[in-house]
Amino acid sequence: MTPASRYPPDLDRWREAARIAARARELGIRLAVPGARRRDVAEAIETYVREHGAQPAFPANLSRNDEAAHYTPDADDVAELADGDLLKVDVGAHLDGAVADTADTVEVGGGRRHVHLIRAVHDALAAGIAAVRPDGRVDDVSRAIAEAIRARGLKPVVDLTGHTIDRYVLHAGKSIPNVPGMSDATFVEGEIVAIEPFATNGAGRIGNGAFGHIQRFRRPPPAGDPVLAELFARFRTLPFTARWARSPEERQALDRARRTLQAYPVFVEAAGGLVAQAEHTVLVGPSGAEVLSLAPAPDR
Ligand code: CO
């Protein structure tokens, strides 16, 4: 380890958080069958994370079809998944702020209508990961991602990016664009990075949709509100959802705190195109990326 490296002192915790997130992601993919409720899938993912000793780093994102990201079901969402839905399962887990972020896309019902889109993001994720080098250029990763997606006649989504991750900070200082020409940054050995290509058959841009039930504290809440203080102690500045409130008092507190909270809109493909996503959390190692959120052997 050189002085210029950034390995977290508790690297084992980051590895463990990523293993848990990967298993929860696979669980979500398996549960995404026709007739399943999105809310039940989200709760199963989040329960898995908690039962394995971690906490969700954000609500399970279950964005469908032209929704690219940032939708989580709320408590009274009874919508069911339909055959042919293109579902993104984006999962975060953390252990004392050691965060992992990983996603995959599944065609509900296992048909083969969207194979091309799913393969495009798998290709792009592999190509992007293979291009990571310590002291290497972020732009090399962006170019590899864009080329893999364009090689299948599809478009990378230009305004969604991968990102470095710090303790309790999901999107830290550095973005990893999905198209080249947008970053002068380089990777540093020991960094934790989420690489997350999005591919679409639409315009390749996103717009803001309705509130997707995801929010986060921009800053600590005003003093003198014990319910809000407890919520902030639980979520810090990581994204959460009102579905996680444990009492009506907590729900009311979130309403009171609106000015302290950032509300996320659903990201929707600008031309209504279908969107696929794949994401791994990687460690920038001495000779390249080590994937921390690989698909594990099934749990038993
Ligand atoms: Co991410």
PDB file of C-alpha atoms and ligand atoms in Angstrom:
ATOM      1  CA  MET A   1       0.000   0.000   0.000  1.00  0.00           C
ATOM      2  CA  THR A   2       1.473   3.327  -1.043  1.00  0.00           C
ATOM      3  CA  PRO A   3       0.874   6.562   0.850  1.00  0.00           C
ATOM      4  CA  ALA A   4      -1.281   7.733  -2.067  1.00  0.00           C
ATOM      5  CA  SER A   5      -3.660   4.784  -1.674  1.00  0.00           C
ATOM      6  CA  ARG A   6      -7.127   4.958  -0.190  1.00  0.00           C
ATOM      7  CA  TYR A   7      -7.832   1.498   1.164  1.00  0.00           C
ATOM      8  CA  PRO A   8     -10.448   1.684   3.915  1.00  0.00           C
ATOM      9  CA  PRO A   9      -8.968   0.451   7.206  1.00  0.00           C
ATOM     10  CA  ASP A  10     -11.959  -1.904   7.590  1.00  0.00           C
ATOM     11  CA  LEU A  11     -11.816  -3.388   4.088  1.00  0.00           C
ATOM     12  CA  ASP A  12     -13.247  -6.691   5.362  1.00  0.00           C
ATOM     13  CA  ARG A  13     -16.453  -4.883   6.305  1.00  0.00           C
ATOM     14  CA  TRP A  14     -16.770  -3.452   2.777  1.00  0.00           C
ATOM     15  CA  ARG A  15     -16.272  -6.918   1.331  1.00  0.00           C
ATOM     16  CA  GLU A  16     -18.894  -8.369   3.652  1.00  0.00           C
ATOM     17  CA  ALA A  17     -21.417  -5.607   2.879  1.00  0.00           C
ATOM     18  CA  ALA A  18     -20.938  -6.327  -0.832  1.00  0.00           C
ATOM     19  CA  ARG A  19     -21.467 -10.083  -0.350  1.00  0.00           C
ATOM     20  CA  ILE A  20     -24.710  -9.408   1.485  1.00  0.00           C
ATOM     21  CA  ALA A  21     -25.859  -6.912  -1.163  1.00  0.00           C
ATOM     22  CA  ALA A  22     -25.045  -9.390  -3.957  1.00  0.00           C
ATOM     23  CA  ARG A  23     -27.098 -12.138  -2.330  1.00  0.00           C
ATOM     24  CA  ALA A  24     -29.989  -9.753  -1.723  1.00  0.00           C
ATOM     25  CA  ARG A  25     -29.812  -8.666  -5.384  1.00  0.00           C
ATOM     26  CA  GLU A  26     -30.001 -12.307  -6.535  1.00  0.00           C
ATOM     27  CA  LEU A  27     -32.941 -12.896  -4.194  1.00  0.00           C
ATOM     28  CA  GLY A  28     -34.759  -9.925  -5.737  1.00  0.00           C
ATOM     29  CA  ILE A  29     -34.098 -11.242  -9.250  1.00  0.00           C
ATOM     30  CA  ARG A  30     -35.527 -14.655  -8.290  1.00  0.00           C
ATOM     31  CA  LEU A  31     -38.631 -13.141  -6.693  1.00  0.00           C
ATOM     32  CA  ALA A  32     -39.417 -10.933  -9.707  1.00  0.00           C
ATOM     33  CA  VAL A  33     -42.045 -13.205 -11.264  1.00  0.00           C
ATOM     34  CA  PRO A  34     -45.389 -12.322 -12.875  1.00  0.00           C
ATOM     35  CA  GLY A  35     -47.961 -11.489 -10.191  1.00  0.00           C
ATOM     36  CA  ALA A  36     -45.386 -10.647  -7.512  1.00  0.00           C
ATOM     37  CA  ARG A  37     -45.949  -7.324  -5.794  1.00  0.00           C
ATOM     38  CA  ARG A  38     -43.067  -4.889  -6.079  1.00  0.00           C
ATOM     39  CA  ARG A  39     -43.543  -3.992  -2.424  1.00  0.00           C
ATOM     40  CA  ASP A  40     -43.113  -7.617  -1.345  1.00  0.00           C
ATOM     41  CA  VAL A  41     -39.962  -7.968  -3.450  1.00  0.00           C
ATOM     42  CA  ALA A  42     -38.524  -4.767  -1.947  1.00  0.00           C
ATOM     43  CA  GLU A  43     -39.299  -5.883   1.585  1.00  0.00           C
ATOM     44  CA  ALA A  44     -37.802  -9.333   1.009  1.00  0.00           C
ATOM     45  CA  ILE A  45     -34.569  -7.728  -0.237  1.00  0.00           C
ATOM     46  CA  GLU A  46     -34.350  -5.311   2.689  1.00  0.00           C
ATOM     47  CA  THR A  47     -35.232  -8.033   5.226  1.00  0.00           C
ATOM     48  CA  TYR A  48     -32.483 -10.242   3.813  1.00  0.00           C
ATOM     49  CA  VAL A  49     -29.957  -7.441   4.271  1.00  0.00           C
ATOM     50  CA  ARG A  50     -31.036  -6.831   7.879  1.00  0.00           C
ATOM     51  CA  GLU A  51     -31.149 -10.503   8.800  1.00  0.00           C
ATOM     52  CA  HIS A  52     -27.563 -10.886   7.624  1.00  0.00           C
ATOM     53  CA  GLY A  53     -26.282  -8.201   9.966  1.00  0.00           C
ATOM     54  CA  ALA A  54     -26.192  -5.224   7.626  1.00  0.00           C
ATOM     55  CA  GLN A  55     -28.569  -2.327   6.969  1.00  0.00           C
ATOM     56  CA  PRO A  56     -29.994  -1.283   3.612  1.00  0.00           C
ATOM     57  CA  ALA A  57     -27.837   1.587   2.308  1.00  0.00           C
ATOM     58  CA  PHE A  58     -30.921   2.794   0.420  1.00  0.00           C
ATOM     59  CA  PRO A  59     -34.418   1.416  -0.230  1.00  0.00           C
ATOM     60  CA  ALA A  60     -34.484  -1.449  -2.726  1.00  0.00           C
ATOM     61  CA  ASN A  61     -34.927   0.292  -6.085  1.00  0.00           C
ATOM     62  CA  LEU A  62     -37.347  -1.634  -8.301  1.00  0.00           C
ATOM     63  CA  SER A  63     -37.642   0.560 -11.375  1.00  0.00           C
ATOM     64  CA  ARG A  64     -39.601  -0.870 -14.271  1.00  0.00           C
ATOM     65  CA  ASN A  65     -39.444  -0.499 -18.081  1.00  0.00           C
ATOM     66  CA  ASP A  66     -38.814   3.203 -18.902  1.00  0.00           C
ATOM     67  CA  GLU A  67     -38.134   4.002 -15.240  1.00  0.00           C
ATOM     68  CA  ALA A  68     -34.337   3.986 -15.050  1.00  0.00           C
ATOM     69  CA  ALA A  69     -33.850   4.401 -11.290  1.00  0.00           C
ATOM     70  CA  HIS A  70     -35.075   5.739  -7.966  1.00  0.00           C
ATOM     71  CA  TYR A  71     -38.419   4.029  -7.583  1.00  0.00           C
ATOM     72  CA  THR A  72     -39.173   2.129  -4.411  1.00  0.00           C
ATOM     73  CA  PRO A  73     -42.689   0.967  -3.571  1.00  0.00           C
ATOM     74  CA  ASP A  74     -44.420   2.728  -0.699  1.00  0.00           C
ATOM     75  CA  ALA A  75     -46.431   0.906   1.969  1.00  0.00           C
ATOM     76  CA  ASP A  76     -49.702   0.874   0.037  1.00  0.00           C
ATOM     77  CA  ASP A  77     -48.258  -0.010  -3.374  1.00  0.00           C
ATOM     78  CA  VAL A  78     -50.081  -3.184  -4.448  1.00  0.00           C
ATOM     79  CA  ALA A  79     -48.973  -3.111  -8.096  1.00  0.00           C
ATOM     80  CA  GLU A  80     -47.971  -6.501  -9.443  1.00  0.00           C
ATOM     81  CA  LEU A  81     -45.176  -7.309 -11.840  1.00  0.00           C
ATOM     82  CA  ALA A  82     -46.355  -8.352 -15.291  1.00  0.00           C
ATOM     83  CA  ASP A  83     -44.939 -10.801 -17.788  1.00  0.00           C
ATOM     84  CA  GLY A  84     -42.427  -8.952 -19.964  1.00  0.00           C
ATOM     85  CA  ASP A  85     -41.666  -6.146 -17.495  1.00  0.00           C
ATOM     86  CA  LEU A  86     -38.020  -5.097 -17.587  1.00  0.00           C
ATOM     87  CA  LEU A  87     -37.177  -4.739 -13.897  1.00  0.00           C
ATOM     88  CA  LYS A  88     -34.036  -3.181 -12.425  1.00  0.00           C
ATOM     89  CA  VAL A  89     -33.166  -4.590  -9.003  1.00  0.00           C
ATOM     90  CA  ASP A  90     -30.753  -2.098  -7.401  1.00  0.00           C
ATOM     91  CA  VAL A  91     -29.648  -2.974  -3.872  1.00  0.00           C
ATOM     92  CA  GLY A  92     -27.512  -1.242  -1.251  1.00  0.00           C
ATOM     93  CA  ALA A  93     -26.183  -2.648   2.011  1.00  0.00           C
ATOM     94  CA  HIS A  94     -23.894  -1.135   4.611  1.00  0.00           C
ATOM     95  CA  LEU A  95     -22.030  -2.192   7.733  1.00  0.00           C
ATOM     96  CA  ASP A  96     -21.319   0.878   9.890  1.00  0.00           C
ATOM     97  CA  GLY A  97     -21.196   3.004   6.762  1.00  0.00           C
ATOM     98  CA  ALA A  98     -19.168   0.572   4.650  1.00  0.00           C
ATOM     99  CA  VAL A  99     -21.488   0.717   1.624  1.00  0.00           C
ATOM    100  CA  ALA A 100     -22.048  -1.636  -1.311  1.00  0.00           C
ATOM    101  CA  ASP A 101     -24.264  -0.807  -4.295  1.00  0.00           C
ATOM    102  CA  THR A 102     -25.167  -3.415  -6.921  1.00  0.00           C
ATOM    103  CA  ALA A 103     -27.856  -3.941  -9.534  1.00  0.00           C
ATOM    104  CA  ASP A 104     -29.065  -6.227 -12.252  1.00  0.00           C
ATOM    105  CA  THR A 105     -31.965  -6.325 -14.691  1.00  0.00           C
ATOM    106  CA  VAL A 106     -34.430  -9.143 -15.234  1.00  0.00           C
ATOM    107  CA  GLU A 107     -37.204  -9.717 -17.721  1.00  0.00           C
ATOM    108  CA  VAL A 108     -40.180 -10.736 -15.608  1.00  0.00           C
ATOM    109  CA  GLY A 109     -41.513 -14.082 -16.780  1.00  0.00           C
ATOM    110  CA  GLY A 110     -38.227 -15.122 -18.366  1.00  0.00           C
ATOM    111  CA  GLY A 111     -39.272 -14.382 -21.942  1.00  0.00           C
ATOM    112  CA  ARG A 112     -36.654 -13.293 -24.442  1.00  0.00           C
ATOM    113  CA  ARG A 113     -38.022  -9.940 -25.563  1.00  0.00           C
ATOM    114  CA  HIS A 114     -35.357  -7.863 -23.808  1.00  0.00           C
ATOM    115  CA  VAL A 115     -32.303 -10.113 -24.005  1.00  0.00           C
ATOM    116  CA  HIS A 116     -30.457  -7.585 -26.136  1.00  0.00           C
ATOM    117  CA  LEU A 117     -30.802  -4.777 -23.590  1.00  0.00           C
ATOM    118  CA  ILE A 118     -29.781  -7.005 -20.702  1.00  0.00           C
ATOM    119  CA  ARG A 119     -26.764  -8.357 -22.579  1.00  0.00           C
ATOM    120  CA  ALA A 120     -25.732  -4.821 -23.489  1.00  0.00           C
ATOM    121  CA  VAL A 121     -25.405  -3.770 -19.854  1.00  0.00           C
ATOM    122  CA  HIS A 122     -23.702  -7.035 -18.874  1.00  0.00           C
ATOM    123  CA  ASP A 123     -21.156  -6.510 -21.685  1.00  0.00           C
ATOM    124  CA  ALA A 124     -20.717  -2.880 -20.705  1.00  0.00           C
ATOM    125  CA  LEU A 125     -20.245  -3.671 -17.024  1.00  0.00           C
ATOM    126  CA  ALA A 126     -17.605  -6.298 -17.809  1.00  0.00           C
ATOM    127  CA  ALA A 127     -15.824  -3.969 -20.246  1.00  0.00           C
ATOM    128  CA  GLY A 128     -15.921  -1.072 -17.808  1.00  0.00           C
ATOM    129  CA  ILE A 129     -14.574  -3.151 -14.944  1.00  0.00           C
ATOM    130  CA  ALA A 130     -11.788  -4.518 -17.156  1.00  0.00           C
ATOM    131  CA  ALA A 131     -10.700  -0.940 -17.956  1.00  0.00           C
ATOM    132  CA  VAL A 132     -10.175   0.105 -14.314  1.00  0.00           C
ATOM    133  CA  ARG A 133      -6.529   0.685 -13.336  1.00  0.00           C
ATOM    134  CA  PRO A 134      -4.989   2.439 -10.336  1.00  0.00           C
ATOM    135  CA  ASP A 135      -3.915   5.861 -11.650  1.00  0.00           C
ATOM    136  CA  GLY A 136      -5.858   5.000 -14.820  1.00  0.00           C
ATOM    137  CA  ARG A 137      -8.319   7.350 -16.417  1.00  0.00           C
ATOM    138  CA  VAL A 138     -12.001   7.248 -15.588  1.00  0.00           C
ATOM    139  CA  ASP A 139     -12.548   8.162 -19.235  1.00  0.00           C
ATOM    140  CA  ASP A 140     -11.158   4.770 -20.334  1.00  0.00           C
ATOM    141  CA  VAL A 141     -13.942   3.073 -18.359  1.00  0.00           C
ATOM    142  CA  SER A 142     -16.564   5.424 -19.801  1.00  0.00           C
ATOM    143  CA  ARG A 143     -15.381   4.723 -23.341  1.00  0.00           C
ATOM    144  CA  ALA A 144     -15.424   0.951 -22.806  1.00  0.00           C
ATOM    145  CA  ILE A 145     -18.976   1.129 -21.438  1.00  0.00           C
ATOM    146  CA  ALA A 146     -20.302   3.302 -24.278  1.00  0.00           C
ATOM    147  CA  GLU A 147     -18.668   1.173 -26.967  1.00  0.00           C
ATOM    148  CA  ALA A 148     -20.098  -2.061 -25.564  1.00  0.00           C
ATOM    149  CA  ILE A 149     -23.611  -0.624 -25.522  1.00  0.00           C
ATOM    150  CA  ARG A 150     -23.360   1.001 -28.958  1.00  0.00           C
ATOM    151  CA  ALA A 151     -21.996  -2.260 -30.391  1.00  0.00           C
ATOM    152  CA  ARG A 152     -25.483  -3.683 -29.787  1.00  0.00           C
ATOM    153  CA  GLY A 153     -27.170  -0.764 -31.514  1.00  0.00           C
ATOM    154  CA  LEU A 154     -28.366   0.749 -28.224  1.00  0.00           C
ATOM    155  CA  LYS A 155     -27.631   3.991 -26.381  1.00  0.00           C
ATOM    156  CA  PRO A 156     -25.873   4.536 -23.069  1.00  0.00           C
ATOM    157  CA  VAL A 157     -27.864   6.824 -20.777  1.00  0.00           C
ATOM    158  CA  VAL A 158     -25.644   9.910 -20.695  1.00  0.00           C
ATOM    159  CA  ASP A 159     -26.878  11.510 -17.499  1.00  0.00           C
ATOM    160  CA  LEU A 160     -26.619   8.536 -15.150  1.00  0.00           C
ATOM    161  CA  THR A 161     -23.171   7.656 -13.831  1.00  0.00           C
ATOM    162  CA  GLY A 162     -21.242   5.320 -11.627  1.00  0.00           C
ATOM    163  CA  HIS A 163     -19.611   6.839  -8.582  1.00  0.00           C
ATOM    164  CA  THR A 164     -17.005   6.495  -5.896  1.00  0.00           C
ATOM    165  CA  ILE A 165     -18.310   5.510  -2.456  1.00  0.00           C
ATOM    166  CA  ASP A 166     -17.146   6.796   0.921  1.00  0.00           C
ATOM    167  CA  ARG A 167     -18.231   5.826   4.407  1.00  0.00           C
ATOM    168  CA  TYR A 168     -21.937   6.689   4.708  1.00  0.00           C
ATOM    169  CA  VAL A 169     -21.690   8.527   1.368  1.00  0.00           C
ATOM    170  CA  LEU A 170     -23.220   6.682  -1.547  1.00  0.00           C
ATOM    171  CA  HIS A 171     -22.210   9.149  -4.233  1.00  0.00           C
ATOM    172  CA  ALA A 172     -18.811  10.478  -3.158  1.00  0.00           C
ATOM    173  CA  GLY A 173     -16.699  12.945  -5.116  1.00  0.00           C
ATOM    174  CA  LYS A 174     -16.074  11.172  -8.400  1.00  0.00           C
ATOM    175  CA  SER A 175     -18.561  10.248 -11.125  1.00  0.00           C
ATOM    176  CA  ILE A 176     -17.965   7.452 -13.631  1.00  0.00           C
ATOM    177  CA  PRO A 177     -19.871   8.587 -16.743  1.00  0.00           C
ATOM    178  CA  ASN A 178     -21.312   6.042 -19.164  1.00  0.00           C
ATOM    179  CA  VAL A 179     -20.026   7.994 -22.154  1.00  0.00           C
ATOM    180  CA  PRO A 180     -16.484   9.292 -22.786  1.00  0.00           C
ATOM    181  CA  GLY A 181     -15.358  12.910 -22.822  1.00  0.00           C
ATOM    182  CA  MET A 182     -16.959  13.901 -19.534  1.00  0.00           C
ATOM    183  CA  SER A 183     -14.299  13.222 -16.883  1.00  0.00           C
ATOM    184  CA  ASP A 184     -10.657  14.185 -16.339  1.00  0.00           C
ATOM    185  CA  ALA A 185     -10.450  12.140 -13.134  1.00  0.00           C
ATOM    186  CA  THR A 186      -8.213   9.161 -12.420  1.00  0.00           C
ATOM    187  CA  PHE A 187      -8.691   6.182 -10.135  1.00  0.00           C
ATOM    188  CA  VAL A 188      -6.750   5.862  -6.894  1.00  0.00           C
ATOM    189  CA  GLU A 189      -5.685   2.508  -5.507  1.00  0.00           C
ATOM    190  CA  GLY A 190      -7.894   1.475  -2.627  1.00  0.00           C
ATOM    191  CA  GLU A 191     -10.951   3.432  -3.796  1.00  0.00           C
ATOM    192  CA  ILE A 192     -14.371   1.800  -3.671  1.00  0.00           C
ATOM    193  CA  VAL A 193     -16.227   2.452  -6.916  1.00  0.00           C
ATOM    194  CA  ALA A 194     -19.679   1.581  -8.245  1.00  0.00           C
ATOM    195  CA  ILE A 195     -19.633   1.002 -11.993  1.00  0.00           C
ATOM    196  CA  GLU A 196     -23.176   1.164 -13.358  1.00  0.00           C
ATOM    197  CA  PRO A 197     -23.948   1.251 -17.072  1.00  0.00           C
ATOM    198  CA  PHE A 198     -27.508   1.961 -18.225  1.00  0.00           C
ATOM    199  CA  ALA A 199     -28.570   1.086 -21.782  1.00  0.00           C
ATOM    200  CA  THR A 200     -31.742   2.091 -23.596  1.00  0.00           C
ATOM    201  CA  ASN A 201     -33.520   1.817 -26.922  1.00  0.00           C
ATOM    202  CA  GLY A 202     -34.841   5.359 -26.320  1.00  0.00           C
ATOM    203  CA  ALA A 203     -33.153   8.773 -26.442  1.00  0.00           C
ATOM    204  CA  GLY A 204     -30.298   8.003 -24.053  1.00  0.00           C
ATOM    205  CA  ARG A 205     -31.294  10.714 -21.597  1.00  0.00           C
ATOM    206  CA  ILE A 206     -33.516  10.784 -18.547  1.00  0.00           C
ATOM    207  CA  GLY A 207     -36.019  13.243 -17.169  1.00  0.00           C
ATOM    208  CA  ASN A 208     -37.572  13.565 -13.733  1.00  0.00           C
ATOM    209  CA  GLY A 209     -40.787  11.694 -13.064  1.00  0.00           C
ATOM    210  CA  ALA A 210     -42.975  11.605  -9.970  1.00  0.00           C
ATOM    211  CA  PHE A 211     -41.650  11.236  -6.400  1.00  0.00           C
ATOM    212  CA  GLY A 212     -40.358   7.674  -6.058  1.00  0.00           C
ATOM    213  CA  HIS A 213     -40.754   7.429  -2.261  1.00  0.00           C
ATOM    214  CA  ILE A 214     -37.015   7.864  -1.676  1.00  0.00           C
ATOM    215  CA  GLN A 215     -35.577  10.734   0.342  1.00  0.00           C
ATOM    216  CA  ARG A 216     -32.585  11.592   2.495  1.00  0.00           C
ATOM    217  CA  PHE A 217     -31.459  14.098   5.104  1.00  0.00           C
ATOM    218  CA  ARG A 218     -29.461  16.906   3.466  1.00  0.00           C
ATOM    219  CA  ARG A 219     -28.116  17.838   6.911  1.00  0.00           C
ATOM    220  CA  PRO A 220     -28.839  16.997  10.559  1.00  0.00           C
ATOM    221  CA  PRO A 221     -32.406  17.943  11.533  1.00  0.00           C
ATOM    222  CA  PRO A 222     -33.083  20.962  13.783  1.00  0.00           C
ATOM    223  CA  ALA A 223     -32.253  20.321  17.441  1.00  0.00           C
ATOM    224  CA  GLY A 224     -35.010  19.659  19.973  1.00  0.00           C
ATOM    225  CA  ASP A 225     -36.971  17.086  17.954  1.00  0.00           C
ATOM    226  CA  PRO A 226     -36.197  13.679  19.494  1.00  0.00           C
ATOM    227  CA  VAL A 227     -38.164  11.686  16.889  1.00  0.00           C
ATOM    228  CA  LEU A 228     -36.261  13.328  14.040  1.00  0.00           C
ATOM    229  CA  ALA A 229     -32.981  12.922  15.919  1.00  0.00           C
ATOM    230  CA  GLU A 230     -33.625   9.186  16.165  1.00  0.00           C
ATOM    231  CA  LEU A 231     -34.448   8.993  12.439  1.00  0.00           C
ATOM    232  CA  PHE A 232     -31.251  10.867  11.585  1.00  0.00           C
ATOM    233  CA  ALA A 233     -29.226   8.563  13.827  1.00  0.00           C
ATOM    234  CA  ARG A 234     -30.656   5.629  11.894  1.00  0.00           C
ATOM    235  CA  PHE A 235     -30.301   6.866   8.310  1.00  0.00           C
ATOM    236  CA  ARG A 236     -27.636   9.600   8.526  1.00  0.00           C
ATOM    237  CA  THR A 237     -27.410  11.102   5.044  1.00  0.00           C
ATOM    238  CA  LEU A 238     -28.132   7.830   3.221  1.00  0.00           C
ATOM    239  CA  PRO A 239     -31.372   7.500   1.212  1.00  0.00           C
ATOM    240  CA  PHE A 240     -34.388   5.957   2.986  1.00  0.00           C
ATOM    241  CA  THR A 241     -38.132   5.614   2.541  1.00  0.00           C
ATOM    242  CA  ALA A 242     -41.148   6.406   4.725  1.00  0.00           C
ATOM    243  CA  ARG A 243     -42.028   2.693   4.457  1.00  0.00           C
ATOM    244  CA  TRP A 244     -39.238   2.210   7.048  1.00  0.00           C
ATOM    245  CA  ALA A 245     -40.904   4.445   9.650  1.00  0.00           C
ATOM    246  CA  ARG A 246     -41.591   2.409  12.796  1.00  0.00           C
ATOM    247  CA  SER A 247     -44.531   4.427  14.108  1.00  0.00           C
ATOM    248  CA  PRO A 248     -47.093   7.053  13.085  1.00  0.00           C
ATOM    249  CA  GLU A 249     -44.980   9.542  15.088  1.00  0.00           C
ATOM    250  CA  GLU A 250     -41.998   8.845  12.856  1.00  0.00           C
ATOM    251  CA  ARG A 251     -44.139   9.263   9.754  1.00  0.00           C
ATOM    252  CA  GLN A 252     -45.402  12.640  11.038  1.00  0.00           C
ATOM    253  CA  ALA A 253     -41.855  13.691  11.865  1.00  0.00           C
ATOM    254  CA  LEU A 254     -40.827  13.060   8.263  1.00  0.00           C
ATOM    255  CA  ASP A 255     -43.649  15.316   7.085  1.00  0.00           C
ATOM    256  CA  ARG A 256     -42.432  18.028   9.492  1.00  0.00           C
ATOM    257  CA  ALA A 257     -38.865  17.679   8.268  1.00  0.00           C
ATOM    258  CA  ARG A 258     -39.601  18.211   4.604  1.00  0.00           C
ATOM    259  CA  ARG A 259     -37.238  21.181   4.298  1.00  0.00           C
ATOM    260  CA  THR A 260     -34.350  19.172   5.711  1.00  0.00           C
ATOM    261  CA  LEU A 261     -35.031  16.290   3.329  1.00  0.00           C
ATOM    262  CA  GLN A 262     -34.099  15.808  -0.279  1.00  0.00           C
ATOM    263  CA  ALA A 263     -36.854  13.992  -2.212  1.00  0.00           C
ATOM    264  CA  TYR A 264     -35.772  11.954  -5.218  1.00  0.00           C
ATOM    265  CA  PRO A 265     -37.886  11.913  -8.369  1.00  0.00           C
ATOM    266  CA  VAL A 266     -38.041   8.724 -10.424  1.00  0.00           C
ATOM    267  CA  PHE A 267     -35.645   8.954 -13.362  1.00  0.00           C
ATOM    268  CA  VAL A 268     -37.620   8.213 -16.516  1.00  0.00           C
ATOM    269  CA  GLU A 269     -36.198   7.672 -19.994  1.00  0.00           C
ATOM    270  CA  ALA A 270     -36.808  10.876 -21.978  1.00  0.00           C
ATOM    271  CA  ALA A 271     -38.322   9.159 -25.036  1.00  0.00           C
ATOM    272  CA  GLY A 272     -40.072   6.422 -23.074  1.00  0.00           C
ATOM    273  CA  GLY A 273     -37.449   3.855 -24.079  1.00  0.00           C
ATOM    274  CA  LEU A 274     -36.817   0.703 -22.107  1.00  0.00           C
ATOM    275  CA  VAL A 275     -33.833   0.899 -19.750  1.00  0.00           C
ATOM    276  CA  ALA A 276     -31.555  -1.874 -18.462  1.00  0.00           C
ATOM    277  CA  GLN A 277     -28.897  -1.449 -15.762  1.00  0.00           C
ATOM    278  CA  ALA A 278     -26.116  -3.578 -14.306  1.00  0.00           C
ATOM    279  CA  GLU A 279     -23.893  -2.510 -11.424  1.00  0.00           C
ATOM    280  CA  HIS A 280     -21.060  -3.833  -9.302  1.00  0.00           C
ATOM    281  CA  THR A 281     -19.142  -2.326  -6.432  1.00  0.00           C
ATOM    282  CA  VAL A 282     -15.421  -2.789  -7.057  1.00  0.00           C
ATOM    283  CA  LEU A 283     -12.190  -2.141  -5.205  1.00  0.00           C
ATOM    284  CA  VAL A 284      -9.415  -0.449  -7.187  1.00  0.00           C
ATOM    285  CA  GLY A 285      -6.642  -2.966  -6.509  1.00  0.00           C
ATOM    286  CA  PRO A 286      -2.932  -2.876  -7.352  1.00  0.00           C
ATOM    287  CA  SER A 287      -3.445  -4.093 -10.933  1.00  0.00           C
ATOM    288  CA  GLY A 288      -7.120  -3.431 -11.629  1.00  0.00           C
ATOM    289  CA  ALA A 289     -10.636  -3.767 -10.293  1.00  0.00           C
ATOM    290  CA  GLU A 290     -11.623  -6.481  -7.868  1.00  0.00           C
ATOM    291  CA  VAL A 291     -15.379  -7.052  -7.998  1.00  0.00           C
ATOM    292  CA  LEU A 292     -16.784  -7.135  -4.458  1.00  0.00           C
ATOM    293  CA  SER A 293     -20.429  -7.829  -5.361  1.00  0.00           C
ATOM    294  CA  LEU A 294     -20.052 -10.951  -7.516  1.00  0.00           C
ATOM    295  CA  ALA A 295     -22.966 -13.375  -7.759  1.00  0.00           C
ATOM    296  CA  PRO A 296     -22.407 -15.830  -4.929  1.00  0.00           C
ATOM    297  CA  ALA A 297     -23.254 -19.470  -4.627  1.00  0.00           C
ATOM    298  CA  PRO A 298     -26.885 -19.818  -3.497  1.00  0.00           C
ATOM    299  CA  ASP A 299     -27.537 -19.446   0.209  1.00  0.00           C
ATOM    300  CA  ARG A 300     -28.452 -22.474   2.224  1.00  0.00           C
TER     301      ARG A 300
HETATM  302 CO    CO B   1     -24.938   3.132  -7.744  1.00  0.00          CO
END
